[in-house]
Short mmCIF file of C-alpha atoms and ligand atoms in Angstrom, two decimals:
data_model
loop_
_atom_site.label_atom_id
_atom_site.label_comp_id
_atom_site.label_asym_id
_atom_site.label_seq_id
_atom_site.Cartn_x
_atom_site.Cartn_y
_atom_site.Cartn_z
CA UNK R 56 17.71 -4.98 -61.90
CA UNK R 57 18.21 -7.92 -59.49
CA UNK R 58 17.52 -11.32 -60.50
CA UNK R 59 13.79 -10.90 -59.85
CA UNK R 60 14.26 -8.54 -63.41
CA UNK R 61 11.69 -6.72 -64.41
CA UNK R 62 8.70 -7.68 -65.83
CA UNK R 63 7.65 -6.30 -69.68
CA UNK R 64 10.62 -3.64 -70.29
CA UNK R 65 13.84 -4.33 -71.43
CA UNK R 66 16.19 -3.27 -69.51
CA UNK R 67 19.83 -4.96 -68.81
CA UNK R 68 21.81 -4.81 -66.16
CA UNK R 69 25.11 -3.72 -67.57
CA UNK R 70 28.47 -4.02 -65.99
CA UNK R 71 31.38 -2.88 -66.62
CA UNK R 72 33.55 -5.61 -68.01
CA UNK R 73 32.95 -10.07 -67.69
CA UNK R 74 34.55 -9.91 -64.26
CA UNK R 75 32.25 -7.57 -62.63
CA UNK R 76 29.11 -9.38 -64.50
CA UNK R 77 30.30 -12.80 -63.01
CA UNK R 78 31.22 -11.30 -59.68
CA UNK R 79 27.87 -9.34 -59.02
CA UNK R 80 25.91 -12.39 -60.74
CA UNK R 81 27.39 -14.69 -58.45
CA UNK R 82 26.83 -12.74 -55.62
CA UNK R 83 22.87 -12.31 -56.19
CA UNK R 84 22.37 -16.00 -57.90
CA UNK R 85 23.53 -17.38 -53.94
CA UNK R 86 21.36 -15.14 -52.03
CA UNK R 87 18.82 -15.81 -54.29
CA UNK R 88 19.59 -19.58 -53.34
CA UNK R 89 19.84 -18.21 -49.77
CA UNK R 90 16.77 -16.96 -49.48
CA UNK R 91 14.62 -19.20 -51.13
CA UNK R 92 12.53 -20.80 -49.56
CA UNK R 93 12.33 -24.00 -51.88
CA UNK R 94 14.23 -26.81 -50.24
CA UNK R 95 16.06 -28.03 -53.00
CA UNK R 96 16.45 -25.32 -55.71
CA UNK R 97 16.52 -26.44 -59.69
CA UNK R 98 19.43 -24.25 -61.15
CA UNK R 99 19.65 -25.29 -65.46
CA UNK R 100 23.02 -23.92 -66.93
CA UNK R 101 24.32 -23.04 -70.22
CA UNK R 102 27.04 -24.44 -71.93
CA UNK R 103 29.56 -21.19 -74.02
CA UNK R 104 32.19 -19.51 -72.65
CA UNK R 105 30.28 -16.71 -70.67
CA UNK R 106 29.10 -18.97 -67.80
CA UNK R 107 33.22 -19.99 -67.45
CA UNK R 108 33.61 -16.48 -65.59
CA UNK R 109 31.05 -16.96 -63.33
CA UNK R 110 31.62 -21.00 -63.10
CA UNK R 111 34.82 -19.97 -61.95
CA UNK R 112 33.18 -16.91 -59.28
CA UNK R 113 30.83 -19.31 -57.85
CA UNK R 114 34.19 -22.28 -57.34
CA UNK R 115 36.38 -19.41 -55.67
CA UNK R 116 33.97 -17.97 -53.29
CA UNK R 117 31.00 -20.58 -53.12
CA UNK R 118 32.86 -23.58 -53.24
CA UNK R 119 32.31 -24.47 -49.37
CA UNK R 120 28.57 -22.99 -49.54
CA UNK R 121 26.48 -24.84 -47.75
CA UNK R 122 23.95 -23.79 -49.95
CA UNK R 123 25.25 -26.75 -52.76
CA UNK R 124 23.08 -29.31 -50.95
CA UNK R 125 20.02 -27.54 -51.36
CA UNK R 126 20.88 -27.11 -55.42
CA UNK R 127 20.05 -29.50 -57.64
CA UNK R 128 22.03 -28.53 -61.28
CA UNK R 129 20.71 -29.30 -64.16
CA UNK R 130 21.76 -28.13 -68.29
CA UNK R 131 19.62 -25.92 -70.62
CA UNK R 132 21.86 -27.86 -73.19
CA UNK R 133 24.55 -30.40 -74.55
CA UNK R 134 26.17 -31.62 -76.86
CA UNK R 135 26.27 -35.01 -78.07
CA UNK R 136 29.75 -35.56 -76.66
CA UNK R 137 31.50 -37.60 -74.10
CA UNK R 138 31.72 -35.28 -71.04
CA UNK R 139 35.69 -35.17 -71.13
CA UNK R 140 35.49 -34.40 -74.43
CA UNK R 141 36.61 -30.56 -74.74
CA UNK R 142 33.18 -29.55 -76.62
CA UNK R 143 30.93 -30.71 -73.61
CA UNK R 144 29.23 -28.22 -71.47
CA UNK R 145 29.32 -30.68 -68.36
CA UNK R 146 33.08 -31.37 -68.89
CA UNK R 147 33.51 -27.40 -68.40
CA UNK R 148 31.11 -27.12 -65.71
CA UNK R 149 33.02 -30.00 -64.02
CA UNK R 150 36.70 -28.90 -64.71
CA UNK R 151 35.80 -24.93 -63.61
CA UNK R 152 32.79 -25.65 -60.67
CA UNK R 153 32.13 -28.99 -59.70
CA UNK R 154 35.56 -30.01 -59.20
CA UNK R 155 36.07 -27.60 -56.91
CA UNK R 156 33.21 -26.88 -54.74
CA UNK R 157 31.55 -29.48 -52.10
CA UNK R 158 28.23 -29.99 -54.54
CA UNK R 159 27.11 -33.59 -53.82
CA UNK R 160 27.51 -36.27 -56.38
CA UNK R 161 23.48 -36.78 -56.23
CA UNK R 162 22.72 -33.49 -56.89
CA UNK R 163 24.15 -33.03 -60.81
CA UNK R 164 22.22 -33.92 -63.72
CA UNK R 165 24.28 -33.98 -66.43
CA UNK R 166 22.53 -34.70 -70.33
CA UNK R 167 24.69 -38.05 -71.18
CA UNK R 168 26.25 -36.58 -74.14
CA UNK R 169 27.60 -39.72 -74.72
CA UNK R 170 24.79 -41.79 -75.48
CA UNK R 171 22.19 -42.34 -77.97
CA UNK R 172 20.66 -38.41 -78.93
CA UNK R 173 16.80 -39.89 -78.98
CA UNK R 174 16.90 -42.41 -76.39
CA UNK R 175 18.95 -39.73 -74.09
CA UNK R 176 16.19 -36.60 -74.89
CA UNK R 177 13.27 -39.93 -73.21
CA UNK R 178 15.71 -40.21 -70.14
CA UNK R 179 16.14 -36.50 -69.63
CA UNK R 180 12.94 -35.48 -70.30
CA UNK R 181 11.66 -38.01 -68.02
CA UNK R 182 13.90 -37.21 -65.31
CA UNK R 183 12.65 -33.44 -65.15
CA UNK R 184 9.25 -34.21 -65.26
CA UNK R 185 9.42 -36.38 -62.38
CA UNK R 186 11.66 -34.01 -60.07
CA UNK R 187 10.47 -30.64 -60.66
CA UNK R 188 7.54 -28.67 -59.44
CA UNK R 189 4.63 -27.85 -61.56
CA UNK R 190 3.63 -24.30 -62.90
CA UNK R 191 1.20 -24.11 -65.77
CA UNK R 192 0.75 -27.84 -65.55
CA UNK R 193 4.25 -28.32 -66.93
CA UNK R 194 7.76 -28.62 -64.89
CA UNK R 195 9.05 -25.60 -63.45
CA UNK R 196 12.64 -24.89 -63.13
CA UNK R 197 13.52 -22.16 -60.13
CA UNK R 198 16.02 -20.58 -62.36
CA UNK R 199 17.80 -20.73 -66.34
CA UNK R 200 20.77 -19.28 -66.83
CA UNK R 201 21.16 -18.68 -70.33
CA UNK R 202 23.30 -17.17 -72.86
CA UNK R 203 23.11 -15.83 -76.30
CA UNK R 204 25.10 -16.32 -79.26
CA UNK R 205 26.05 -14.05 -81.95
CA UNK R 206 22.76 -15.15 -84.15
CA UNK R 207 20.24 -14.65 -81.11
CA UNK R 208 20.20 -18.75 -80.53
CA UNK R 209 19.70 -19.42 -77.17
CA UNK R 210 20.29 -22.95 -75.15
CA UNK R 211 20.17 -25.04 -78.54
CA UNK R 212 17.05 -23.27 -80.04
CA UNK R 213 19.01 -21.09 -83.42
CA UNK R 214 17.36 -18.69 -85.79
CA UNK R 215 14.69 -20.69 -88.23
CA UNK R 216 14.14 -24.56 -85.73
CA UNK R 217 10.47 -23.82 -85.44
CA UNK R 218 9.67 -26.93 -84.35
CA UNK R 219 11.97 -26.51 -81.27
CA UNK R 220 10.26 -22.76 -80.45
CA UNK R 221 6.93 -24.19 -80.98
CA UNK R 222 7.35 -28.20 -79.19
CA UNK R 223 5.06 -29.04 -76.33
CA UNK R 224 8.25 -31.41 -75.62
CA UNK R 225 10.20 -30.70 -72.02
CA UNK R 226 13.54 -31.30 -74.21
CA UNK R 227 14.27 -32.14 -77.70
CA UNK R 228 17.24 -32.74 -79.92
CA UNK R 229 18.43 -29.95 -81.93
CA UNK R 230 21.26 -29.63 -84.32
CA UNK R 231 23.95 -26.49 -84.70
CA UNK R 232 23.00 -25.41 -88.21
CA UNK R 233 26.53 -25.13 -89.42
CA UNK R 234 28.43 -27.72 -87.66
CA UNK R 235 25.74 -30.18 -87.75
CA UNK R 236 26.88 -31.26 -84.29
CA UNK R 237 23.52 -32.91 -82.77
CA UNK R 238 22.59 -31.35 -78.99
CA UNK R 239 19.81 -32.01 -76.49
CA UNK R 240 18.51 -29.16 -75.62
CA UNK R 241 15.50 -27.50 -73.02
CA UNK R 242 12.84 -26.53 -75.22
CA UNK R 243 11.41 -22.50 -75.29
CA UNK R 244 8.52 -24.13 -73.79
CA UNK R 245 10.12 -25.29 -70.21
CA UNK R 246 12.74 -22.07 -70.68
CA UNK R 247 9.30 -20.00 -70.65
CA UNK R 248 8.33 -22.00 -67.53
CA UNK R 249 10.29 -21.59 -65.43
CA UNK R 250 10.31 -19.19 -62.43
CA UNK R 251 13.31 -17.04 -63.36
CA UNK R 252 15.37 -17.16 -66.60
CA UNK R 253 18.48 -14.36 -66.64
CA UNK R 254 20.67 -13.80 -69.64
CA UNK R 255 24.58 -13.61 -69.49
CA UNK R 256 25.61 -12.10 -71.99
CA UNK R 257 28.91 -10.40 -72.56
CA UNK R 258 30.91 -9.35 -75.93
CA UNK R 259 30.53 -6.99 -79.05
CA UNK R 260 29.51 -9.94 -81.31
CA UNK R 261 26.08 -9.98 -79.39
CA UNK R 262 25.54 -6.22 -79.38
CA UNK R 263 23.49 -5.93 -82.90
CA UNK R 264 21.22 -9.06 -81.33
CA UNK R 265 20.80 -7.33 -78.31
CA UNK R 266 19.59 -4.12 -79.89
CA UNK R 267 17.42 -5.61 -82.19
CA UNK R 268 15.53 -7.49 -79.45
CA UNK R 269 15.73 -4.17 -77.28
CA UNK R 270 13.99 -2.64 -79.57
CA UNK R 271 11.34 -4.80 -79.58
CA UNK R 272 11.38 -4.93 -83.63
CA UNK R 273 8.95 -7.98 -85.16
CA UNK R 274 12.56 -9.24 -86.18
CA UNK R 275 14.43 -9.49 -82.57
CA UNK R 276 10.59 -10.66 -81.44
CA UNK R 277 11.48 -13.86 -83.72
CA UNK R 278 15.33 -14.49 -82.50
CA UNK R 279 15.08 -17.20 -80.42
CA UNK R 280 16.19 -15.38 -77.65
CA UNK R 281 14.14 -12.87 -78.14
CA UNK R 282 11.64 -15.21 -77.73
CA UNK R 283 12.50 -15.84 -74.13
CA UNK R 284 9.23 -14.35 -72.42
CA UNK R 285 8.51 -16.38 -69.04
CA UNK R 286 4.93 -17.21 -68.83
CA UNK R 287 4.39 -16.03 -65.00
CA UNK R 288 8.00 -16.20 -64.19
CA UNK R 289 10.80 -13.17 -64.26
CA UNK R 290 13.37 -12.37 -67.09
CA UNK R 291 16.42 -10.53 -66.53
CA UNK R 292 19.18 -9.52 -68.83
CA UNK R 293 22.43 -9.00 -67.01
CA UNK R 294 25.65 -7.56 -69.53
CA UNK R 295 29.16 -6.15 -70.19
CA UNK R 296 29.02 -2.82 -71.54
CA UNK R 297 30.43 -4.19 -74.63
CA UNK R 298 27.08 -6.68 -75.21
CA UNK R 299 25.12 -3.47 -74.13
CA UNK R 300 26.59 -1.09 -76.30
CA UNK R 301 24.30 -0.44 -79.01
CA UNK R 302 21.50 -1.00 -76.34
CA UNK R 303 19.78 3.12 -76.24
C1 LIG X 290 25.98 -23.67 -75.77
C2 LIG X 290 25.16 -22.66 -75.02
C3 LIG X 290 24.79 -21.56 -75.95
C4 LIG X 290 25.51 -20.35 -75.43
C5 LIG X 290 25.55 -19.27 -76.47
C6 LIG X 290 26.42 -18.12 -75.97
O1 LIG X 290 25.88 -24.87 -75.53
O2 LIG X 290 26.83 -23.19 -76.56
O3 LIG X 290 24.15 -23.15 -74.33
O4 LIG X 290 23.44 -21.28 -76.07
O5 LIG X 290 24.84 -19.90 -74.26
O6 LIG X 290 26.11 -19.81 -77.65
O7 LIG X 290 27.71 -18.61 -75.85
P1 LIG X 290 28.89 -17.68 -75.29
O8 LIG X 290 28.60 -17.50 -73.85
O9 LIG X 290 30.14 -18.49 -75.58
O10 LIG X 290 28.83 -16.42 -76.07
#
C-alpha cells in the first residue's frame, strides 16, 4: 500500500523495524510531493516520537529538495508550550527537520504554543481556512501525518472528548486527560477532510489498538483513531512489525 492506501480495508503497510518505516515513508511522502500537481502542497504533522525517525530521513536525504518551496507545513497538534520548550512538537520538528533542510521561513506554520490556548485555536483556525483549498465545503489539507498512542488518541483527540470527534470547528483546544497539559489540536472533522491522512505507527504498546481497530470491532470503531475515515480522501496505515503484530 502506497500512500494513495486503500480505500475501505484495513490493511497496513508493515515494515520491518522504525528505520525501514521512516526510510520507505520518506521516500514515497517526496514523490508524492513530486508528483503532485498542487503548487504548494499542505503537509500537517504530528507531534510523538515516531515522526523523529522520519523527521530525521526527510533532513538527511531531503534537506536540499527543491521540493521544500512548494510545501507549506503545518501541525495536526501542540502543546501549549514555548517552542524551545522540550515538550513542543515544533521545537522537535525544528531541532530534527527544519534546522537542517532549506524549507523557507514563510512556508512553516507553527501553533504558537506559547500564547493564549483560545485566542491561539481563532488565529490558527483562521489561518487554515484562508490558505487551504476547499473539499466538502470545508479546508482541505493534501496530506496528515498522524500517529497513534497507546490509548488509540490520535493528533489531540483521546478516548471519551466527544465534543472534539463530533466539532464542526477546523481546530479546537483539547486537554491530555492525565497530565492536564492543554493542546490545540486539528479536529476529526478537517483530519477526515483532507485528501490523504497516513498513520505512523511503530511499537508493541500500540499493537492491542491496532488490532482492535483492524478488526473493525464497534469498540476500535469508537477509538479516536479508529475514527479516522477520510470523507473522499485516502487512509493508509504504514507500521513496524512490532505495531503490526497482533494485526491477523
Ligand atoms: C502528540 C501527537 C500524538 C502522537 C501519538 C503517538 O502531540 O503527542 O500528535 O498524537 O502522534 O501520541 O505518539 P508516538 O509517536 O510517540 O507513539
Amino acid at each position: 500500500m502506497t500512500i494513495a492506501g486503500d480505500k475501505g480495508t484495513f490493511k497496513p503497510t508493515v515494515y520491518r523495524d522504525p528505520a525501514s518505516l521512516a526510510n520507505r515513508f520518506g521516500d514515497q511522502l517526496m514523490d508524492l510531493i513530486a508528483t503532485s500537481a498542487k503548487p504548494v502542497f499542505h503537509l500537517a504533522i504530528s507531534g510523538g516520537s515516531t515522526p523523529e525517525l522520519l523527521f530525521s530521513v526527510l533532513a538527511g536525504k531531503y534537506g536540499g529538495s527543491p521540493l521544500w518551496d512548494r510545501i507549506v507545513l503545518w501541525w495536526v497538534d501542540e502543546r501549549m508550550v514555548p517552542p524551545e520548550d522540550p515538550e513542543s512538537n515544533f521545537g522537535k520538528a525544528n531541532r530534527l527537520l527544519l534546522s537542517r533542510a532549506v524549507i523557507p521561513g514563510g512556508n512553516i506554520r507553527r501553533i504558537h504554543g506559547e500564547s493564549n490556548a483560545a485566542a491561539e485555536v481563532i488565529r490558527y483556525g483562521n489561518l487554515i481556512r484562508s490558505e487551504l483549498t476547499y473539499t466538502n465545503g470545508f479546508p482541505s489539507f493534501d496530506l496528515v501525518l498522524l500517529g497513534m498512542g497507546d490509548d488509540g488518541h490520535t493528533a489531540s483527540i483521546f478516548p471519551g472528548q466527544t465534543d472534539l470527534i463530533l466539532s464542526g470547528e477546523v481546530c479546537a483546544e483539547s486537554r491530555h486527560p492525565v497530565s492536564g497539559q492543554r493542546r490545540i489540536t486539528l479536529t476529526l472533522k478537517t483530519i477526515n477532510n483532507a485528501s490523504r491522512v497516513a498513520f505512523l505507527v511503530t511499537g508493541t504498546g500500540k499493537a492491542a489498538r491496532m488490532a482492535e481497530i483492524a478488526s473493525g470491532s464497534k469498540s476500535g470503531h469508537e477509538l479516536p483513531a479508529g475514527l479516522v475515515c477520510p470523507l473522499s480522501g485516502d487512509l493508509s496505515w504504514h507500521a513496524d512489525e512490532a505495531a503490526a503484530s497482533q494485526v491477523l
